Structure formats: structure tokens, C-alpha cells
Coordinates of C-alpha atoms in Angstrom, one line a residue:
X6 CA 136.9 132.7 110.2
X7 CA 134.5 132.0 112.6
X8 CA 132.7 128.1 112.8
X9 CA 129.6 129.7 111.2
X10 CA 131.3 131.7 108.5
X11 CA 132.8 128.1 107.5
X12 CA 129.9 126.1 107.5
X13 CA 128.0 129.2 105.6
X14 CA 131.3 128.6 103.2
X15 CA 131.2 124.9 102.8
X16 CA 127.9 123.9 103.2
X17 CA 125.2 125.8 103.3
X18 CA 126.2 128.5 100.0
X19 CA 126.7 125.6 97.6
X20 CA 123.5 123.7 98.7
X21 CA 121.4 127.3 98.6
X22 CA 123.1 127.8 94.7
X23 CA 121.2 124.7 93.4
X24 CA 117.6 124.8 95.8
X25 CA 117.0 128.4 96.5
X26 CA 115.1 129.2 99.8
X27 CA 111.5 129.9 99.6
X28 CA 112.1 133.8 99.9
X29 CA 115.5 136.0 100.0
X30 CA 114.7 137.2 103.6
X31 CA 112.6 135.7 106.1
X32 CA 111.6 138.1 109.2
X33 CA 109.4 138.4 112.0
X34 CA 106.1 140.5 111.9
X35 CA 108.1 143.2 113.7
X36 CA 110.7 143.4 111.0
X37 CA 112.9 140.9 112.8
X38 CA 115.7 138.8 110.4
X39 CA 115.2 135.8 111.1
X40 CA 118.8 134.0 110.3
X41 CA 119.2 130.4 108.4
X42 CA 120.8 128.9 112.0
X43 CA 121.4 130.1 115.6
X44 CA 124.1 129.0 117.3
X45 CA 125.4 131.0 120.3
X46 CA 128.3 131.7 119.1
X47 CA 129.8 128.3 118.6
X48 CA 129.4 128.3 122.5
X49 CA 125.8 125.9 122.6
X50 CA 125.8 122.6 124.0
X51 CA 125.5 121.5 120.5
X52 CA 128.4 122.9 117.9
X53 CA 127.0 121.0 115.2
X54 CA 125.3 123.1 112.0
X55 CA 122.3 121.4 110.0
X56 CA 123.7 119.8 106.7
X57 CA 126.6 118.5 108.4
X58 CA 127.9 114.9 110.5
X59 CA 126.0 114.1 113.1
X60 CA 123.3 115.9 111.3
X61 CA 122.0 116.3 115.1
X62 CA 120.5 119.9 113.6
X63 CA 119.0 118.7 110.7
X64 CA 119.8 116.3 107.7
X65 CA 120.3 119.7 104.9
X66 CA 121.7 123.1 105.5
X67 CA 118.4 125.0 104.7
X68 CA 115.9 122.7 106.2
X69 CA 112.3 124.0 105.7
X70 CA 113.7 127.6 104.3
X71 CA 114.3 125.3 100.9
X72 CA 110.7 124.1 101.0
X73 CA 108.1 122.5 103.6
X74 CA 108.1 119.3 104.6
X75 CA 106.2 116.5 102.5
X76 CA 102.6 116.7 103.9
X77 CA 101.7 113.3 103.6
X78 CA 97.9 112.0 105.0
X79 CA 97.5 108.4 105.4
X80 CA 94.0 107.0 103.5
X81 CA 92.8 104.3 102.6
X82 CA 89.5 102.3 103.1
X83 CA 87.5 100.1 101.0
X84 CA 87.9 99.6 97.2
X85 CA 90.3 101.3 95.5
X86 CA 87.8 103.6 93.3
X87 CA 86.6 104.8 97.0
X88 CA 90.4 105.2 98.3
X89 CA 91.2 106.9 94.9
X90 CA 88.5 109.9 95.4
X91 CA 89.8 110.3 98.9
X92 CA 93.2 110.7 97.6
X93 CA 91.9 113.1 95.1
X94 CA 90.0 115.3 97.9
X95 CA 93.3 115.5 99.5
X96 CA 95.1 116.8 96.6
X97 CA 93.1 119.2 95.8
X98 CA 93.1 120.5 99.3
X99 CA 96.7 120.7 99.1
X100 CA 98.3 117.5 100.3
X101 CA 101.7 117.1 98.6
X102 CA 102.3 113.6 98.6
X103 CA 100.3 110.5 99.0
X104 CA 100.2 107.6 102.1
X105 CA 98.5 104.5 101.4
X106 CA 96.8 101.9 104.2
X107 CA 96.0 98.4 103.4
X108 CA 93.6 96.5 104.6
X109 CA 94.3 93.1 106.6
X110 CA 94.2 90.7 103.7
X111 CA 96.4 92.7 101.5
X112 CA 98.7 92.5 104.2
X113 CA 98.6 89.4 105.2
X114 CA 98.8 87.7 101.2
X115 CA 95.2 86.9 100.7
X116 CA 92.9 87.7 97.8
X117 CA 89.8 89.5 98.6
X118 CA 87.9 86.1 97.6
X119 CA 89.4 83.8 100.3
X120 CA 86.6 82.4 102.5
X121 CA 89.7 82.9 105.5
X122 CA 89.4 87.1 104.9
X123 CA 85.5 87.0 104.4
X124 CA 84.5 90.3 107.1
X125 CA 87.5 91.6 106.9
X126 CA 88.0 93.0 103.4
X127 CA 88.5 96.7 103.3
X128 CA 87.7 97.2 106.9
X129 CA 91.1 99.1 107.7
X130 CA 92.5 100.0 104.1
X131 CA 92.2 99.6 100.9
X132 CA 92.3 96.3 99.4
X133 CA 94.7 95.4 96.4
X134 CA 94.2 92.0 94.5
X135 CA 96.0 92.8 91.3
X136 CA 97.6 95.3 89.7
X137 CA 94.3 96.2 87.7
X138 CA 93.0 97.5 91.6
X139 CA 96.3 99.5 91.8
X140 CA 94.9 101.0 88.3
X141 CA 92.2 102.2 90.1
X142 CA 93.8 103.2 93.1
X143 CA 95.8 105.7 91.0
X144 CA 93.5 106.7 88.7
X145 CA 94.0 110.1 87.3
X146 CA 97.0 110.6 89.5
X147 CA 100.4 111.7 87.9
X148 CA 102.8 108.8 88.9
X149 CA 105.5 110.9 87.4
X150 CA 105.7 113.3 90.2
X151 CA 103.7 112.1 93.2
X152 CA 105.3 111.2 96.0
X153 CA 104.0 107.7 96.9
X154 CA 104.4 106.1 100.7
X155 CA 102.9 102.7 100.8
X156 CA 102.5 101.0 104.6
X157 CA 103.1 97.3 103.4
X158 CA 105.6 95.1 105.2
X159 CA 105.1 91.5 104.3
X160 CA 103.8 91.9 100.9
X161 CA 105.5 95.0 100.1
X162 CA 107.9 93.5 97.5
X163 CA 104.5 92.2 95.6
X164 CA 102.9 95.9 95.8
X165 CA 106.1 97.7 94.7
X166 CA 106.0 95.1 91.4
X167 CA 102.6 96.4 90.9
X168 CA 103.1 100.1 91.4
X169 CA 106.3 99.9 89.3
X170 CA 104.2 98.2 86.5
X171 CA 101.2 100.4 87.0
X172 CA 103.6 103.2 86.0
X173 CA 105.3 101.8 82.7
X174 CA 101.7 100.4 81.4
X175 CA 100.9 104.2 81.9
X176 CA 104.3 105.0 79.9
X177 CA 106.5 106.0 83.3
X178 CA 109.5 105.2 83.9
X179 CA 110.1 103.3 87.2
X180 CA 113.2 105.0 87.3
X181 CA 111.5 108.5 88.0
X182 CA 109.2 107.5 90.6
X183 CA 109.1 108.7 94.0
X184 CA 108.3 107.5 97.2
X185 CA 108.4 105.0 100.0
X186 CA 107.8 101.4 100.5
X187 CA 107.8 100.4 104.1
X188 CA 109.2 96.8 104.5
X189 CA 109.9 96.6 107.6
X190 CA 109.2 93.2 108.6
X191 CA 111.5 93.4 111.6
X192 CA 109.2 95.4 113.3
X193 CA 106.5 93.1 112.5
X194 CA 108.0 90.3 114.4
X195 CA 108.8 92.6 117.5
X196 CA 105.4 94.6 118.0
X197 CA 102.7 94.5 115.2
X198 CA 102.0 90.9 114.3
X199 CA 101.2 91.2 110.0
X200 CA 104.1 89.1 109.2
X201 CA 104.0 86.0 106.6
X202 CA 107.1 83.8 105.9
X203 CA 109.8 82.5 108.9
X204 CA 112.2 85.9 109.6
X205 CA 115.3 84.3 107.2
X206 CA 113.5 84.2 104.3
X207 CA 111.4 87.7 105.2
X208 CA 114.7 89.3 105.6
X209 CA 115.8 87.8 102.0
X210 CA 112.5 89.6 100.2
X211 CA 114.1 92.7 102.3
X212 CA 117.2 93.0 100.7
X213 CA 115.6 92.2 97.2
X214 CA 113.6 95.3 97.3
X215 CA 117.0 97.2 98.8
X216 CA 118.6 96.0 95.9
X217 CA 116.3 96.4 93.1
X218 CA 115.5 99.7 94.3
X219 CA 119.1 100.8 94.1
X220 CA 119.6 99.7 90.7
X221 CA 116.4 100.4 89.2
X222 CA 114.4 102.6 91.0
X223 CA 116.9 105.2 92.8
X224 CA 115.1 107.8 93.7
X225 CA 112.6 105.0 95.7
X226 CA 112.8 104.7 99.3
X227 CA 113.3 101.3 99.8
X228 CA 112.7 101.0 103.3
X229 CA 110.7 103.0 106.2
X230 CA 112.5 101.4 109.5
X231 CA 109.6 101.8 111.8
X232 CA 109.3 103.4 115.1
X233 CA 105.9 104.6 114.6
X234 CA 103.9 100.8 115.6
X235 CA 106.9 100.2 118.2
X236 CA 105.4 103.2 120.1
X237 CA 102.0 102.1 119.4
X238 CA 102.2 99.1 121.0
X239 CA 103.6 100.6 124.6
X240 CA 107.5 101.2 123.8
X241 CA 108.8 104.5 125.6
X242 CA 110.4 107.3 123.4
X243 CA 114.2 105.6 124.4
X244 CA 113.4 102.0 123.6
X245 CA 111.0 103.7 120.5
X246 CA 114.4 104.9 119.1
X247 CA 116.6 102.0 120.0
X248 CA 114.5 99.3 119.0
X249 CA 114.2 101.3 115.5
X250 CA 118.0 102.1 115.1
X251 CA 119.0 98.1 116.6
X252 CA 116.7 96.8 113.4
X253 CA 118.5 99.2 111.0
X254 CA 121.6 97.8 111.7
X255 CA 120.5 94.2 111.4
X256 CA 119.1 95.2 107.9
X257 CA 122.2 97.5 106.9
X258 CA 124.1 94.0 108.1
X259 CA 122.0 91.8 106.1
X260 CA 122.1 93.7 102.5
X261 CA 126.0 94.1 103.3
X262 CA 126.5 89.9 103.9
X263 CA 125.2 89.8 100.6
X264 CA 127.5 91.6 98.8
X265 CA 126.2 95.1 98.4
X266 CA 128.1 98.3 99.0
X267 CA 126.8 100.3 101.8
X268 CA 126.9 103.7 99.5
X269 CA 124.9 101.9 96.8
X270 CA 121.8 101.4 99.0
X271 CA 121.9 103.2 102.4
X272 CA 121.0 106.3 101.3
X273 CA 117.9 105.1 100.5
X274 CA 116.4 103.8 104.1
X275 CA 114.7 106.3 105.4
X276 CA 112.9 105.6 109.4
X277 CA 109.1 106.1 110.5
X278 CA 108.7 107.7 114.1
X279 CA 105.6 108.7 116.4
X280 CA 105.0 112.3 117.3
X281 CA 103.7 111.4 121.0
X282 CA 102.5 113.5 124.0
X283 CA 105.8 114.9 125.6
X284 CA 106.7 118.0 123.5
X285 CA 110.2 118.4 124.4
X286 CA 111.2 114.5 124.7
X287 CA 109.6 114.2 121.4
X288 CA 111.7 116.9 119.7
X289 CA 114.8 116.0 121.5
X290 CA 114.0 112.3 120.2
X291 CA 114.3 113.3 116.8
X292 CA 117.2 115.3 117.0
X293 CA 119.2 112.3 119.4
X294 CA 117.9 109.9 116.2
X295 CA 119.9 111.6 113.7
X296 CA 122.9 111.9 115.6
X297 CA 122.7 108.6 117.0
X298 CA 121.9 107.4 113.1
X299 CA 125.0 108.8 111.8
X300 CA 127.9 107.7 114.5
X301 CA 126.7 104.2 113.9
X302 CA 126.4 103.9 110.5
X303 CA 129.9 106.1 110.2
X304 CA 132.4 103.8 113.0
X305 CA 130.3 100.3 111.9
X306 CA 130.2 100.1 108.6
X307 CA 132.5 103.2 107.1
X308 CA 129.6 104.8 105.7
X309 CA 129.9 108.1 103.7
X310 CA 128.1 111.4 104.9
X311 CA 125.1 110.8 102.5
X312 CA 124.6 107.3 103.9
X313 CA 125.0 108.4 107.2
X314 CA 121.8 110.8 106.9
X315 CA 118.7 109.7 108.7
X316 CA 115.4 110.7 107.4
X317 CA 112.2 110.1 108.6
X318 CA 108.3 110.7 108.5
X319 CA 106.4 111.4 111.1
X320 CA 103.1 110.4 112.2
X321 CA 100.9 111.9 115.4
X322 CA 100.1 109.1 117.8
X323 CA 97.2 107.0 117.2
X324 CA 96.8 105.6 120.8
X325 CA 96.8 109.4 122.5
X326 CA 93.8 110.1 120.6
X327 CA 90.2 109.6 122.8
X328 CA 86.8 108.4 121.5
X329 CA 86.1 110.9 124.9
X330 CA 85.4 114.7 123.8
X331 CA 87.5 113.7 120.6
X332 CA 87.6 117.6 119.8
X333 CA 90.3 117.9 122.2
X334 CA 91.9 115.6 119.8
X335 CA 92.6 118.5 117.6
X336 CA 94.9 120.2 119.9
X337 CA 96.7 117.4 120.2
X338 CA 97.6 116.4 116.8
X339 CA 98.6 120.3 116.9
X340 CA 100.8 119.8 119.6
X341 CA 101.8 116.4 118.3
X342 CA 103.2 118.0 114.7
X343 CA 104.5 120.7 115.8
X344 CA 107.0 118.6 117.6
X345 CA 107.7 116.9 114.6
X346 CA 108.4 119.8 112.6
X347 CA 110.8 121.3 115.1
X348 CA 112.5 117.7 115.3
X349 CA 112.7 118.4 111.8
X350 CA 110.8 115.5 109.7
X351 CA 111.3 114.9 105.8
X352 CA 107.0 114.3 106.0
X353 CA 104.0 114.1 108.3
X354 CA 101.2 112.6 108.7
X355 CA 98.8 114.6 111.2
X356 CA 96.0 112.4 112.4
X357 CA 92.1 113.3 112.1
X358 CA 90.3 114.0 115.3
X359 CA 87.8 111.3 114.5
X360 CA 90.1 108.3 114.4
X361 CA 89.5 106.8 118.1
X362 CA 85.3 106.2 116.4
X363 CA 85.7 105.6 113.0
X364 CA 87.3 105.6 109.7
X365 CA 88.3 109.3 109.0
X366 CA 85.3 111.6 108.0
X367 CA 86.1 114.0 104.6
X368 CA 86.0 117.3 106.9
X369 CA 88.4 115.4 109.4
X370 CA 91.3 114.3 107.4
X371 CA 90.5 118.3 105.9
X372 CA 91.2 119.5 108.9
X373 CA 94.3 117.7 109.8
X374 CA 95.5 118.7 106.2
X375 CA 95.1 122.1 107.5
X376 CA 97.3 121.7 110.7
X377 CA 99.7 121.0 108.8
X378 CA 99.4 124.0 106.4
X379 CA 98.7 126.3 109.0
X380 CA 102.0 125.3 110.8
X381 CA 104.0 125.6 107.5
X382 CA 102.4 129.0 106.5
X383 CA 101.7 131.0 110.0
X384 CA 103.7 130.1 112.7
X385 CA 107.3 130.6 111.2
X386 CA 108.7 127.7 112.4
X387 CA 109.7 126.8 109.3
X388 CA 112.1 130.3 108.6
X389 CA 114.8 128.5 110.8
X390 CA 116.9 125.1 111.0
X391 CA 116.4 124.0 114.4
X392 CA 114.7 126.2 116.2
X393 CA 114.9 124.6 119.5
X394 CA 118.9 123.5 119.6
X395 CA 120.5 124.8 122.0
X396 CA 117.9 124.9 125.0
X397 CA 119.5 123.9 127.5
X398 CA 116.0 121.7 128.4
X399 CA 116.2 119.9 124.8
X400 CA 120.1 119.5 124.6
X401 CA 120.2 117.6 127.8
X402 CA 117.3 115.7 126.8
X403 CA 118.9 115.0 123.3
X404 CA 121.8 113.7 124.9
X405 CA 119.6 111.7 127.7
X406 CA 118.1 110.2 124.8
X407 CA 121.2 109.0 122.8
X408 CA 122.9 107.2 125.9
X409 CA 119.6 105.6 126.8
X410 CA 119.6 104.2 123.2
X411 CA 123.0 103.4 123.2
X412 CA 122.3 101.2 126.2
X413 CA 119.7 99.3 124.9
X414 CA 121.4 99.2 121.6
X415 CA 124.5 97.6 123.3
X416 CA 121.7 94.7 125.1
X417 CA 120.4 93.6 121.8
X418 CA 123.9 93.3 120.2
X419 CA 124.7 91.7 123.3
X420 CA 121.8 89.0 122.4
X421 CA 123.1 88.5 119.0
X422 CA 121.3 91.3 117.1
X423 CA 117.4 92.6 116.6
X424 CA 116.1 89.0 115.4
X425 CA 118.2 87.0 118.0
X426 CA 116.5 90.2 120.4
X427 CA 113.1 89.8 119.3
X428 CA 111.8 88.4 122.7
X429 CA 113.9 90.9 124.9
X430 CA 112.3 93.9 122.8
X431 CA 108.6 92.4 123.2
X432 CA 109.3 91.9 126.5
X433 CA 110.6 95.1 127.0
X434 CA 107.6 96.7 125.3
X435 CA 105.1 94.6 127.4
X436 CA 106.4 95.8 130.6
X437 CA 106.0 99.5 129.1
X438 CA 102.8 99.6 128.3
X439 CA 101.9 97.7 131.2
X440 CA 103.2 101.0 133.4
X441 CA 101.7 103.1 130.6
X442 CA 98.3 101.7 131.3
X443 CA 98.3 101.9 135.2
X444 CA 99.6 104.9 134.9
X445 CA 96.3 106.3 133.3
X446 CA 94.4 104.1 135.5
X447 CA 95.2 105.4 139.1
X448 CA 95.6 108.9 137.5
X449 CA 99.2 109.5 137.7
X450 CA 99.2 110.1 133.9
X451 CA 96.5 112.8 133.2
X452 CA 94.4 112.7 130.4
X453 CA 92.1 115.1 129.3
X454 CA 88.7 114.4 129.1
X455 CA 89.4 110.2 130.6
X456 CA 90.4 110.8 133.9
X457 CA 90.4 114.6 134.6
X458 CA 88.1 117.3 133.3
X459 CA 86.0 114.1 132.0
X460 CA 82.8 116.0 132.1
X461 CA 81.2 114.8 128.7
X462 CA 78.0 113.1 127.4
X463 CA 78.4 110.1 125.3
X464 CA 79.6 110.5 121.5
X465 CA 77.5 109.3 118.9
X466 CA 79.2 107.2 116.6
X467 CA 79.1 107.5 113.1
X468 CA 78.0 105.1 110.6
X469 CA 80.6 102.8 109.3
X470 CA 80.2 102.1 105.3
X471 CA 78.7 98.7 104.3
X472 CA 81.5 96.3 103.9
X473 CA 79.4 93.8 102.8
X474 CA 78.6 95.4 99.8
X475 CA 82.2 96.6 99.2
X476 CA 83.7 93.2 99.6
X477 CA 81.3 91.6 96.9
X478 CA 81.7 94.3 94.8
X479 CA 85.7 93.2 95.4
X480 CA 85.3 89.6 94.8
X481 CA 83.4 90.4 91.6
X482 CA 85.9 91.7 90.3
X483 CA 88.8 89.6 90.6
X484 CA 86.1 86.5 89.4
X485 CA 86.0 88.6 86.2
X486 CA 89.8 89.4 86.8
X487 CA 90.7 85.9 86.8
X488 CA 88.1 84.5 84.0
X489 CA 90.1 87.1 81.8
X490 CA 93.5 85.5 81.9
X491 CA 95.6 82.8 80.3
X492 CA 95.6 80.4 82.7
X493 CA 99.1 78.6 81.1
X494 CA 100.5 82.6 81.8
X495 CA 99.7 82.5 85.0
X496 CA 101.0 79.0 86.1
X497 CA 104.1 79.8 84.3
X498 CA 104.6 82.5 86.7
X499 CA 103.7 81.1 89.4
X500 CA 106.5 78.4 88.8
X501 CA 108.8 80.7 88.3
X502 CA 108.5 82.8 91.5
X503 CA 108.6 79.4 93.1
X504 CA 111.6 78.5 91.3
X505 CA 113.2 82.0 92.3
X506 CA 112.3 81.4 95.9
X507 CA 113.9 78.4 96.1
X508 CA 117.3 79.9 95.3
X509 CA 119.1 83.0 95.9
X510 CA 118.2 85.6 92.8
X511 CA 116.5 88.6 93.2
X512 CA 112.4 88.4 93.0
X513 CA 111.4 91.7 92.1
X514 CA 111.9 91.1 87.8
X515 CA 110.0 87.9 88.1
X516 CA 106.8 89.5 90.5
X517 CA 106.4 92.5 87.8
X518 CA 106.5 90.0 84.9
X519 CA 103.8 88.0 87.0
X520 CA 101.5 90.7 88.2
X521 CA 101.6 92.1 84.3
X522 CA 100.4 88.8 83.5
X523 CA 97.6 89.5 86.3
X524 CA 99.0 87.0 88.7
X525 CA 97.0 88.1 92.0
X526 CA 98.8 88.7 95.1
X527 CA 97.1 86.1 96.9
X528 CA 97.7 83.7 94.1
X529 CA 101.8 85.0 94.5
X530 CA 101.8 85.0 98.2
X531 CA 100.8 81.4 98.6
X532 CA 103.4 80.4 95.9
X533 CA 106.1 81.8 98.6
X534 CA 104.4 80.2 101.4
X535 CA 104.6 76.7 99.4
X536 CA 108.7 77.7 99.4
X537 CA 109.2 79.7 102.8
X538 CA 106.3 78.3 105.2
X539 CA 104.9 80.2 107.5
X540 CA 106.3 81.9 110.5
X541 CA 104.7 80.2 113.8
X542 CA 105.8 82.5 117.3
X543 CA 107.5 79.7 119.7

């Protein structure tokens, strides 16, 4: 029996007898089968079949011949009433699963009415006061079975109370929900900056939400280890998928100190990458993050096969997109998926073309919808696992990928671990996009339509909506919010999140009892900071 008959055997006929592919043949329009896997023979670089340790191939036997990936557009701007039609639109164009952005103040713990947010309210997401906004947000959206990712890192334990009791005041149980919470506060230290409380007690709310999410809400996600604002900031694809993979450990570390069992929570972390502008590298990076994934979750913490699988979203890359000819911004995010896909991604965002000038018009965030469908529908990259493995071009690449991780990896360990590392990998990052940057400057890196084929008039810019009159409309609310409440409720809480802080059990039960009561998120925020402090960079 051949290595392909065996794994047909063992992995792939079981996982096909309980989710069916899409069709019972897939073919070519010449008439060409087009087979679950190729392989060479057994005689590839890579031996490895999809659904199996390292997962290198892909993290399930059938990949995207079971079903598409999760098509997942980030939205989110202004009020939630505003934020909830967009969602909407999107749904009824399609989209198959929900991404929501917060603005600043959400992120940072402060209530829409703080005279430090006043300008900034709604400006780059939505913004969420109390569990009666996250009504809003989700009105007339089946909690039940939407997939839900929310981008939150600081505050995400707060949001997760409120989406968990947004859904059993609608008669869900948080049990059955589905979806993502980022919180990853790591990364937030190392390249993005929305971070809160000192890193200790940050990592604490970290492992509350692994370990809530485990016991109560298992099908949740309970982190999104981030890649995706790494690469943003400058990072290169190597130290992109180092830096990501160095902070899962520390977190896989962390929840085990405290006494939970790797199995019980490790399969659900799932990682957040960028889709950048080198096709191949991109793929390969993928591919070299799965494998990479599994060997170190497998020889340093004896993790099962199910732990040991890494999935991920994918987003296109927000800082290759030009306010200059920003049509040419639509091949890119084409390019840009389609590298995800073939790297295999559980979900993708695709980015609109308009991005670089504003907020993200209707017929934009349409269009990128569209990518997406039109990869998943016309191109059949989707009929086959891995379509790319075993090209000689992305094997070597794969495996140029993994040691260069490895070697950063072993620096940081080295240094005591990511938050021991968190100046090396700024550093590190700094002097990349440094390069990055001169690079474009004396030409060496070409891009299209800045410094070659730059031949365009100026772009008008759209109008931006009136904030002004979205933030007061905010702050009336939550005046009205407030004036509605038992104020001895809310105190009550209050005291007892402190109290919670200030020792070692878990917060989430005592954050949904408080945002029930219509304790804001400012109000809870600022009751940690009383606890925790506030982290100041040295």
C-alpha cells in the first residue's frame, strides 16, 4: 500500500464520511479530474498529506473541497446602528461571517463621554459603551450561527462578556456561539501600541478568557495570535512568523503555569497573518507556519494532533495599498488573497481599494466581497489541498522560512521569552521598516503608480461622515444609559471586579454579571486600572 492509499485510508475517508465535499467529482473545463492531493509519488520535497502532523499541507484532509474558507470583511465605523447596516449589506451580498473594528476609545477602556476621547469617537471603528450598543451592533443578526471575529486586545475580555450576554438576553446559548476574540495583548506591547494595564496583569486577563472559553464557550476562539499588525508595522515575512509563533508559546506557557491542560485549551488559539506583496514567500509563509506550529507545540509541551493544528485568518496588507491610482489596489488585494488561499487560510479578509483615502465606500467593501467569491467560485483553486506543494520554488522557500524562524525563535528564548524580548523584537522591526522605507525611496523596491509608472492626476478624496454629530449622538446615549440604572447595582459591581482583580479568580463571570447590570466599559476599565495601573514604556 502505497503512502497515499494510507493516508486516503486513515485520514482523509473518515473525515469525508462526516463533511462531504462540495461535489462528488471536481474537474477541469477540459474534463480533467482534478484529485483531492498531488504528491509526486511520495517522491516531493514535502511527504506530508493535508490532515496530518506537521499539517505543512493543510490543517484537514479535504481543505476547501469540504467548503470555502470563512469570508470574513472587517467593518466597522461610527455608531453601532451605522456599523450594523454595513454588516447587513455584507450579508446579503454573501459575506459568511462577521469582523468587527473598534474605534480607539473602545480600545483603549474609555466611554464615548470622556472629555480624554472627545474627536476621536468612532473615527476608526465602531464604538461600544455598553452592552445595550452591542444590542445594536447585532441587531437582526442570528447570534446562533454567525461567525463572529472581534479585533479587541486590551478590552477584549470586557467585549466577550458583552457579546456572550447579548446572546442569552436574546435566548442563545453562549455555549453555541462562534467566533474569535483577538486578545493578543503581546502583540500590542511589541508593535501596535493599544495596550492598557502593565504586561503581568494583561497576560492574567489572557488566560481568563483562554480559560472561560474552554469551559464555557468551546466552540469560541479564544485567541487570534497576531502576525497581521507585526507586518504592518515593518516586520519582514520571517520575523512576521517568528515574532507571532515566540508569543504563542509565551501564552501556551502562561495558561499551562496556571494549571490548565494544554488539550483543554490549545485547540482553541487560532493566529492572524498578512497576505503581503511577494506571492510565493507569502504562500510558502503559510505553509512553513503550520509546520513550524505543530513541531513546537508537539516536542515542548506534548501536545496532541488537534492542539498541534495552526489556524489562521488572513488579511491583505493595509500598508501596500496607495492613495496613488488606488485602482491598481484592486489587483493587488487579488494577488494578495489568492496567496492566502493557496497558503490555505481558515478565513480572509480582502481589503477595499479605497482604504489608503477613507473609510471603506459600500461599492468598495462590495467589491472586495467579490474577490473573494470570484476566487472561491472561478478559478478552481479551491478543487485541490495545496495546490502549490511541491514546487520546487515554494518548498525551498517553506523550508527557508522555518529555519529563519527557528533562528529568531531560539534569540528570544534566549532573552527569556517574548515579554523579556519585547525590546529585541521592536528593535528588530524598526530596523525593517527602516530598509523597507529606503527601499521605496531610492527605487529599489518598485511600486506601481509611487515610484514607477506614477503618471496620475491627484485623487479626490471623499467626504468623511460627520463625527461630530455621531459622537453626540453616542454620548446621548450612554447619559440616558446611565440615568436608567441602579446606581447601588452598579457600584456593587464595580467592587466586585475590583475585588476579583486583586486576587487570582477568573473575571469573566463577574464582567457579564456587570455589563448585564449596564456597567459601561469605561466605568469597568478604570476599576482595573485602580487594581493593575497603567503600563508606562521605560
Amino acid at each position: 500500500m502505497s503512502e497515499r492509499e494510507r493516508w486516503a485510508r486513515d485520514t482523509r475517508d473518515p473525515y469525508v464520511s462526516k463533511r462531504p465535499e462540495r461535489r462528488t467529482r471536481f474537474a477541469t473545463s477540459s474534463g480533467i479530474e482534478v484529485e483531492p492531493v498531488y504528491d509526486g509519488e511520495g517522491s516531493g520535497p514535502d511527504t506530508s498529506y493535508p490532515g496530518e502532523f506537521p499539517y505543512t499541507r493543510g490543517v484537514y484532509p479535504t481543505m476547501y473541497r469540504g467548503r470555502p474558507w470563512t469570508m470574513r470583511q472587517y467593518a466597522g465605523f461610527g455608531t453601532a446602528g451605522e456599523t450594523n447596516r454595513r454588516f447587513r449589506y455584507l450579508l446579503d451580498s454573501g459575506q459568511t461571517g462577521l469582523s468587527v473594528a473598534f474605534d480607539l476609545p473602545t480600545q483603549m477602556g474609555y466611554d464615548s463621554d470622556d472629555a480624554r476621547v472627545r474627536g476621536e469617537v468612532g473615527r476608526v471603528g465602531v464604538a461600544i459603551d455598553s452592552i445595550e450598543d452591542m444590542h445594536r451592533l447585532f441587531e437582526e443578526i442570528p447570534l446562533g450561527t454567525v461567525s463572529t471575529s472581534m479585533t479587541i486586545n486590551a478590552t477584549a475580555p470586557v467585549l466577550l462578556a458583552m457579546y456572550a450576554a447579548v446572546a442569552e438576553e436574546r435566548g442563545v446559548r453562549r455555549s453555541g456561539l462562534r467566533g474569535t476574540v483577538q486578545n493578543d495583548v503581546l502583540k500590542e506591547f511589541i508593535a501596535r501600541g493599544t495596550y492598557i494595564y502593565p504586561v503581568e496583569p494583561s497576560l492574567r486577563f489572557v488566560t481568563d478568557v483562554f480559560d472561560f472559553c474552554a469551559a464555557e464557550m468551546p466552540r469560541w476562539r479564544s485567541v487570534s495570535i497576531s502576525g497581521y499588525h507585526i507586518r504592518e508595522a515593518g516586520a519582514t515575512a520571517a520575523q512576521e512568523l517568528a515574532f507571532t509563533l515566540a508569543n504563542g508559546i509565551e501564552y501556551v506557557r502562561r495558561a499551562v503555569e496556571r494549571g490548565l491542560e494544554v488539550d483543554d485549551f490549545a485547540p482553541g488559539l487560532s493566529f492572524f497573518f498578512s497576505a503581503d506583496r511577494q506571492f510565493f514567500e507569502e504562500t510558502a509563509k503559510f505553509r512553513a507556519a503550520r509546520r513550524l506550529w505543530a513541531r513546537l507545540m508537539r516536542d515542548r509541551f506534548g501536545a496532541s494532533d488537534e492542539s498541534c493544528r495552526l489556524r489562521f485568518h488572513a488579511q491583505t496588507g493595509g500598508s501596500t495599498l496607495t492613495a496613488q491610482q488606488p485602482l491598481n489596489n484592486v489587483a493587488r488585494v487579488a494577488l494578495q488573497a489568492l496567496s492566502a488561499v493557496l497558503g490555505g487560510a481558515q478565513s480572509l479578509h480582502a481589503n477595499s481599494y479605497d482604504e489608503a483615502l477613507s473609510l471603506p465606500s459600500a461599492e468598495a467593501a462590495r467589491l472586495a466581497l467579490r474577490t473573494q467569491q470570484l476566487l472561491a467560485a472561478e478559478t478552481g483553486v479551491a478543487d485541490t489541498a495545496d495546490p502549490l506543494g511541491g514546487s520546487w520554488f515554494v518548498e525551498s522557500l517553506t523550508d527557508a522560512l522555518e529555519t529563519r524562524a527557528r533562528e529568531y525563535i531560539a534569540r528570544i528564548e534566549a532573552l527569556g521569552g517574548s515579554v523579556a524580548a519585547i525590546d529585541y523584537m521592536q528593535d528588530e522591526i524598526h530596523r525593517a521598516a527602516y530598509r523597507h522605507q529606503r527601499a521605496i525611496e531610492s527605487g529599489d523596491l518598485e511600486v506601481v503608480g509611487v515610484n514607477v509608472h506614477d503618471d496620475s492626476a491627484p485623487v479626490e478624496t471623499p467626504k468623511p461622515p460627520d463625527y461630530a454629530r455621531l459622537e453626540e449622538g453616542q454620548r446621548r446615549r450612554l447619559v440616558q444609559l446611565k440615568a436608567g440604572r441602579d446606581a447601588g447595582d452598579v457600584e456593587a459591581s464595580l467592587a466586585r471586579i475590583r475585588q476579583t482583580a486583586a486576587g487570582d479568580a477568573n473575571l469573566l463571570p463577574v464582567l457579564i454579571d456587570a455589563v448585564r447590570r449596564r456597567v459601561t466599559l469605561g466605568e469597568i476599565s478604570h476599576a482595573l486600572r485602580a487594581v493593575w495601573g497603567e503600563h508606562r514604556p521605560g
